[in-house]
Coordinates of N, CA and C in Angstrom, one line a residue:
M71 N -34.6 -68.3 -45.8 CA -34.2 -69.2 -44.7 C -35.0 -70.5 -44.9
I72 N -36.3 -70.4 -45.1 CA -37.2 -71.5 -45.2 C -36.8 -72.4 -46.4
P73 N -36.5 -71.8 -47.6 CA -36.0 -72.7 -48.7 C -34.8 -73.5 -48.4
L74 N -33.9 -72.9 -47.6 CA -32.6 -73.6 -47.2 C -33.0 -74.8 -46.3
I75 N -33.9 -74.6 -45.4 CA -34.3 -75.7 -44.5 C -35.0 -76.8 -45.3
V76 N -35.9 -76.4 -46.2 CA -36.6 -77.4 -47.1 C -35.5 -78.2 -47.9
F77 N -34.6 -77.5 -48.5 CA -33.5 -78.1 -49.3 C -32.7 -79.1 -48.5
L78 N -32.3 -78.7 -47.3 CA -31.5 -79.6 -46.4 C -32.3 -80.8 -46.0
S79 N -33.6 -80.6 -45.6 CA -34.5 -81.7 -45.2 C -34.7 -82.7 -46.3
L80 N -34.8 -82.1 -47.6 CA -35.0 -83.0 -48.7 C -33.7 -83.8 -48.9
G81 N -32.6 -83.2 -48.8 CA -31.3 -83.9 -49.0 C -31.1 -85.0 -48.0
L82 N -31.5 -84.7 -46.7 CA -31.3 -85.6 -45.6 C -32.3 -86.8 -45.9
A83 N -33.5 -86.5 -46.3 CA -34.5 -87.6 -46.6 C -34.0 -88.5 -47.7
I84 N -33.4 -88.0 -48.7 CA -32.8 -88.8 -49.8 C -31.7 -89.6 -49.3
L85 N -30.8 -89.1 -48.5 CA -29.7 -89.8 -48.0 C -30.2 -91.0 -47.1
I86 N -31.2 -90.8 -46.3 CA -31.7 -91.8 -45.5 C -32.4 -92.9 -46.3
L87 N -33.1 -92.5 -47.3 CA -33.7 -93.5 -48.2 C -32.7 -94.4 -48.9
F88 N -31.6 -93.8 -49.4 CA -30.6 -94.6 -50.1 C -29.9 -95.5 -49.1
E89 N -29.7 -95.1 -47.9 CA -29.0 -95.9 -46.9 C -30.0 -97.1 -46.5
W90 N -31.2 -96.8 -46.4 CA -32.2 -97.8 -46.0 C -32.3 -98.9 -47.2
R91 N -32.4 -98.4 -48.4 CA -32.4 -99.3 -49.6 C -31.2 -100.2 -49.7
E92 N -30.0 -99.6 -49.4 CA -28.8 -100.4 -49.5 C -28.8 -101.5 -48.4
R93 N -29.2 -101.2 -47.2 CA -29.2 -102.1 -46.1 C -30.2 -103.3 -46.4
H94 N -31.3 -103.0 -47.0 CA -32.3 -104.0 -47.3 C -31.9 -104.8 -48.5
R95 N -31.2 -104.2 -49.4 CA -30.7 -105.0 -50.6 C -29.6 -106.0 -50.1
K96 N -28.8 -105.6 -49.2 CA -27.8 -106.5 -48.7 C -28.4 -107.6 -47.9
A97 N -29.4 -107.3 -47.1 CA -30.1 -108.3 -46.3 C -30.8 -109.3 -47.1
D98 N -31.4 -108.9 -48.2 CA -32.2 -109.8 -49.0 C -31.4 -110.6 -50.0
T99 N -30.1 -110.3 -50.2 CA -29.3 -111.0 -51.1 C -28.8 -112.3 -50.5
G100 N -29.2 -113.5 -51.1 CA -28.7 -114.8 -50.7 C -27.3 -115.0 -51.3
A101 N -26.6 -116.0 -50.7 CA -25.3 -116.3 -51.2 C -25.3 -116.8 -52.6
S102 N -26.3 -117.6 -53.0 CA -26.3 -118.0 -54.4 C -26.8 -117.0 -55.4
K103 N -27.3 -115.8 -54.9 CA -27.7 -114.8 -55.7 C -26.8 -113.5 -55.7
Q104 N -25.7 -113.6 -55.0 CA -24.8 -112.5 -54.9 C -24.2 -112.1 -56.2
A105 N -24.1 -110.8 -56.4 CA -23.4 -110.3 -57.6 C -21.9 -110.5 -57.4
P106 N -21.2 -110.6 -58.5 CA -19.7 -110.8 -58.4 C -19.1 -109.6 -57.5
V107 N -18.0 -110.0 -56.9 CA -17.3 -109.0 -56.1 C -16.9 -107.8 -56.9
S108 N -17.2 -106.6 -56.6 CA -16.8 -105.5 -57.4 C -15.3 -105.3 -57.2
G109 N -14.6 -105.0 -58.2 CA -13.1 -104.8 -58.1 C -12.4 -106.2 -58.0
C110 N -13.1 -107.2 -58.5 CA -12.5 -108.5 -58.4 C -11.1 -108.5 -59.1
C111 N -10.2 -109.2 -58.5 CA -8.8 -109.2 -59.0 C -8.6 -110.0 -60.2
G112 N -9.6 -110.8 -60.6 CA -9.4 -111.8 -61.7 C -8.9 -113.1 -61.3
Q113 N -8.4 -113.2 -60.0 CA -8.0 -114.5 -59.5 C -9.1 -115.0 -58.6
H114 N -10.0 -115.7 -59.3 CA -11.3 -116.1 -58.6 C -11.1 -116.9 -57.4
L115 N -10.0 -117.7 -57.3 CA -9.8 -118.5 -56.1 C -9.5 -117.6 -54.9
V116 N -8.8 -116.5 -55.1 CA -8.6 -115.6 -54.0 C -9.9 -115.0 -53.6
C117 N -10.7 -114.6 -54.5 CA -12.0 -114.0 -54.1 C -12.9 -115.1 -53.4
E118 N -12.8 -116.3 -53.9 CA -13.6 -117.4 -53.3 C -13.1 -117.7 -51.8
R119 N -11.8 -117.5 -51.6 CA -11.2 -117.7 -50.3 C -11.8 -116.7 -49.4
E120 N -11.9 -115.4 -49.8 CA -12.4 -114.4 -49.0 C -13.9 -114.7 -48.6
K121 N -14.6 -115.2 -49.6 CA -16.0 -115.5 -49.4 C -16.1 -116.7 -48.4
L122 N -15.3 -117.7 -48.4 CA -15.3 -118.8 -47.5 C -15.0 -118.4 -46.1
L123 N -14.1 -117.4 -45.9 CA -13.7 -117.0 -44.6 C -14.5 -115.8 -44.0
Q124 N -15.4 -115.3 -44.8 CA -16.2 -114.1 -44.4 C -17.3 -114.5 -43.4
P125 N -17.3 -113.8 -42.2 CA -18.3 -114.2 -41.2 C -19.7 -113.6 -41.6
L126 N -20.7 -114.3 -41.2 CA -22.0 -113.8 -41.5 C -22.6 -113.0 -40.4
D127 N -23.2 -111.9 -40.7 CA -23.9 -111.1 -39.6 C -25.4 -111.4 -39.5
H128 N -25.9 -112.1 -40.5 CA -27.3 -112.5 -40.5 C -27.4 -113.8 -41.3
P129 N -28.4 -114.6 -40.9 CA -28.6 -115.9 -41.7 C -28.9 -115.6 -43.1
V130 N -28.4 -116.5 -44.0 CA -28.7 -116.4 -45.4 C -29.5 -117.7 -45.7
Y131 N -30.6 -117.5 -46.5 CA -31.4 -118.6 -46.8 C -31.1 -119.2 -48.2
Y132 N -31.0 -120.5 -48.3 CA -30.7 -121.2 -49.5 C -31.9 -122.0 -50.0
D133 N -33.0 -121.3 -50.1 CA -34.3 -121.9 -50.4 C -34.6 -123.1 -49.4
D134 N -34.3 -122.8 -48.1 CA -34.5 -123.8 -47.1 C -35.3 -123.3 -45.9
E135 N -36.2 -122.4 -46.1 CA -36.9 -121.8 -45.0 C -37.7 -122.8 -44.2
E136 N -38.1 -123.9 -44.9 CA -38.8 -125.0 -44.1 C -38.0 -125.6 -43.0
L137 N -36.7 -125.5 -43.1 CA -35.8 -126.0 -42.0 C -35.9 -125.3 -40.7
D138 N -36.4 -124.0 -40.8 CA -36.6 -123.2 -39.5 C -37.5 -124.0 -38.5
A139 N -38.3 -124.8 -39.0 CA -39.2 -125.6 -38.0 C -38.4 -126.5 -37.2
F140 N -37.1 -126.8 -37.5 CA -36.3 -127.7 -36.8 C -35.4 -127.0 -35.8
A141 N -35.5 -125.7 -35.6 CA -34.7 -124.9 -34.7 C -34.8 -125.4 -33.3
G142 N -33.7 -125.6 -32.7 CA -33.7 -126.0 -31.3 C -33.8 -127.5 -31.0
I143 N -34.0 -128.3 -32.1 CA -34.2 -129.7 -31.9 C -32.8 -130.4 -32.0
A144 N -32.4 -131.1 -31.0 CA -31.2 -131.8 -30.9 C -31.1 -132.9 -32.0
P145 N -30.0 -133.1 -32.6 CA -29.9 -134.1 -33.7 C -30.4 -135.5 -33.3
E146 N -30.2 -135.9 -32.1 CA -30.6 -137.3 -31.7 C -32.1 -137.3 -31.5
D147 N -32.8 -136.1 -31.4 CA -34.2 -136.1 -31.2 C -35.0 -135.9 -32.5
M148 N -34.3 -135.8 -33.6 CA -34.9 -135.5 -34.9 C -35.6 -136.8 -35.4
T149 N -36.7 -136.7 -36.1 CA -37.3 -137.8 -36.7 C -36.6 -138.2 -38.0
D150 N -37.0 -139.3 -38.5 CA -36.4 -139.7 -39.8 C -36.8 -138.7 -40.9
E151 N -38.1 -138.2 -40.8 CA -38.6 -137.3 -41.8 C -37.8 -136.0 -41.8
Q152 N -37.5 -135.5 -40.5 CA -36.7 -134.3 -40.4 C -35.3 -134.4 -40.9
T153 N -34.7 -135.6 -40.6 CA -33.4 -135.9 -41.1 C -33.4 -135.9 -42.6
K154 N -34.4 -136.6 -43.2 CA -34.5 -136.7 -44.6 C -34.7 -135.3 -45.3
A155 N -35.5 -134.4 -44.7 CA -35.7 -133.1 -45.2 C -34.4 -132.3 -45.2
I156 N -33.6 -132.4 -44.2 CA -32.3 -131.7 -44.1 C -31.4 -132.3 -45.2
G157 N -31.4 -133.6 -45.3 CA -30.5 -134.3 -46.3 C -30.9 -133.9 -47.7
E158 N -32.2 -133.7 -48.0 CA -32.6 -133.3 -49.4 C -32.0 -131.9 -49.7
V159 N -32.1 -131.0 -48.7 CA -31.6 -129.7 -49.0 C -30.1 -129.7 -49.2
F160 N -29.4 -130.5 -48.3 CA -28.0 -130.6 -48.4 C -27.5 -131.2 -49.7
R161 N -28.2 -132.2 -50.2 CA -27.8 -132.8 -51.5 C -28.1 -131.9 -52.7
S162 N -28.9 -130.9 -52.5 CA -29.2 -130.0 -53.6 C -28.2 -128.8 -53.6
M163 N -27.4 -128.8 -52.6 CA -26.4 -127.6 -52.5 C -25.3 -127.8 -53.5
R164 N -24.8 -126.6 -53.9 CA -23.5 -126.6 -54.6 C -22.4 -126.7 -53.6
A165 N -21.3 -127.3 -53.8 CA -20.2 -127.5 -52.9 C -19.7 -126.1 -52.3
E166 N -19.7 -125.1 -53.2 CA -19.2 -123.8 -52.7 C -20.1 -123.1 -51.8
D167 N -21.4 -123.6 -51.7 CA -22.4 -122.9 -50.8 C -22.5 -123.6 -49.5
V168 N -21.9 -124.8 -49.3 CA -22.1 -125.6 -48.1 C -21.6 -124.8 -46.8
S169 N -20.4 -124.2 -46.9 CA -19.8 -123.5 -45.8 C -20.8 -122.4 -45.3
G170 N -21.3 -121.6 -46.2 CA -22.2 -120.6 -45.8 C -23.5 -121.1 -45.2
W171 N -24.0 -122.2 -45.8 CA -25.2 -122.9 -45.4 C -25.1 -123.4 -44.0
V172 N -24.0 -124.0 -43.7 CA -23.7 -124.5 -42.3 C -23.7 -123.4 -41.3
R173 N -23.0 -122.3 -41.7 CA -23.0 -121.1 -40.7 C -24.4 -120.5 -40.6
S174 N -25.1 -120.5 -41.6 CA -26.5 -120.0 -41.6 C -27.4 -120.8 -40.7
L175 N -27.2 -122.2 -40.8 CA -28.0 -123.1 -40.0 C -27.6 -122.9 -38.5
E176 N -26.4 -122.7 -38.2 CA -25.9 -122.5 -36.8 C -26.6 -121.2 -36.3
M177 N -26.6 -120.1 -37.1 CA -27.2 -118.9 -36.6 C -28.7 -119.1 -36.4
R178 N -29.3 -120.0 -37.1 CA -30.8 -120.2 -37.0 C -31.0 -121.3 -36.0
R179 N -30.0 -121.8 -35.3 CA -30.1 -122.8 -34.2 C -30.7 -124.1 -34.8
I180 N -30.3 -124.5 -36.0 CA -30.7 -125.7 -36.6 C -29.4 -126.7 -36.6
S181 N -29.6 -127.8 -35.9 CA -28.5 -128.8 -35.9 C -28.5 -129.7 -37.0
L182 N -27.4 -130.1 -37.5 CA -27.3 -131.1 -38.5 C -27.2 -132.5 -37.9
P183 N -27.9 -133.5 -38.4 CA -27.7 -134.9 -38.0 C -26.2 -135.3 -38.2
P184 N -25.7 -136.1 -37.4 CA -24.3 -136.5 -37.4 C -23.7 -136.9 -38.8
E185 N -24.5 -137.7 -39.5 CA -24.0 -138.2 -40.8 C -23.9 -137.1 -41.9
I186 N -24.9 -136.1 -41.8 CA -24.9 -135.0 -42.7 C -23.8 -134.0 -42.3
R187 N -23.7 -133.8 -41.0 CA -22.7 -132.9 -40.5 C -21.3 -133.3 -40.9
E188 N -21.0 -134.6 -40.8 CA -19.7 -135.1 -41.2 C -19.4 -134.9 -42.7
E189 N -20.4 -135.2 -43.5 CA -20.3 -135.0 -44.9 C -20.1 -133.5 -45.3
A190 N -20.9 -132.6 -44.6 CA -20.8 -131.2 -44.9 C -19.4 -130.7 -44.5
L191 N -18.9 -131.1 -43.3 CA -17.6 -130.6 -42.9 C -16.5 -131.1 -43.8
L192 N -16.6 -132.3 -44.4 CA -15.7 -132.8 -45.3 C -15.7 -131.9 -46.6
I193 N -16.8 -131.5 -47.1 CA -16.9 -130.7 -48.2 C -16.3 -129.3 -47.9
V194 N -16.6 -128.8 -46.8 CA -16.0 -127.4 -46.4 C -14.5 -127.5 -46.3
R195 N -14.0 -128.6 -45.7 CA -12.5 -128.8 -45.7 C -11.9 -128.9 -47.1
E196 N -12.6 -129.7 -48.0 CA -12.1 -129.8 -49.3 C -12.1 -128.5 -50.1
Q197 N -13.1 -127.6 -49.9 CA -13.2 -126.3 -50.5 C -12.1 -125.4 -50.0
R198 N -11.8 -125.5 -48.7 CA -10.8 -124.6 -48.1 C -9.4 -125.1 -48.6
L199 N -9.2 -126.4 -48.7 CA -7.9 -126.9 -49.2 C -7.7 -126.5 -50.7
A200 N -8.8 -126.6 -51.4 CA -8.7 -126.2 -52.9 C -8.4 -124.8 -53.0
V201 N -8.9 -123.9 -52.2 CA -8.7 -122.5 -52.2 C -7.3 -122.2 -51.7
D202 N -6.9 -122.8 -50.6 CA -5.6 -122.5 -50.1 C -4.4 -123.1 -50.9
G203 N -4.7 -124.2 -51.6 CA -3.7 -124.9 -52.4 C -3.5 -124.2 -53.8
Q204 N -4.3 -123.4 -54.2 CA -4.2 -122.8 -55.5 C -3.5 -121.5 -55.5

């Protein structure tokens, strides 16, 4: 009886360990570091469309942790240095990452200055049109 209990306990511990590892692996994976979608259909625009429309359940960082200092600051209250810092991160982004970045900023309560927001929304619209049009 005792070996059965030990065996079941060991199995349960291994199952919990794998589940914990999988959850942390998913949480630590940034959008620019994600592995290709398993079972990809080969039509990458379809896969990209799924990625554009996929909701985030946690913020994804794009090497922009320093922007967390601007959480809760209204765009009109940002200094020129803060606006410049956000603009530098934005200009370093790949177009296909902008949509996820904007959603991540919203989850982190970081507002975009109006000129950057307009430019970011334009890129997101262009990305969606490109995906929908193909």
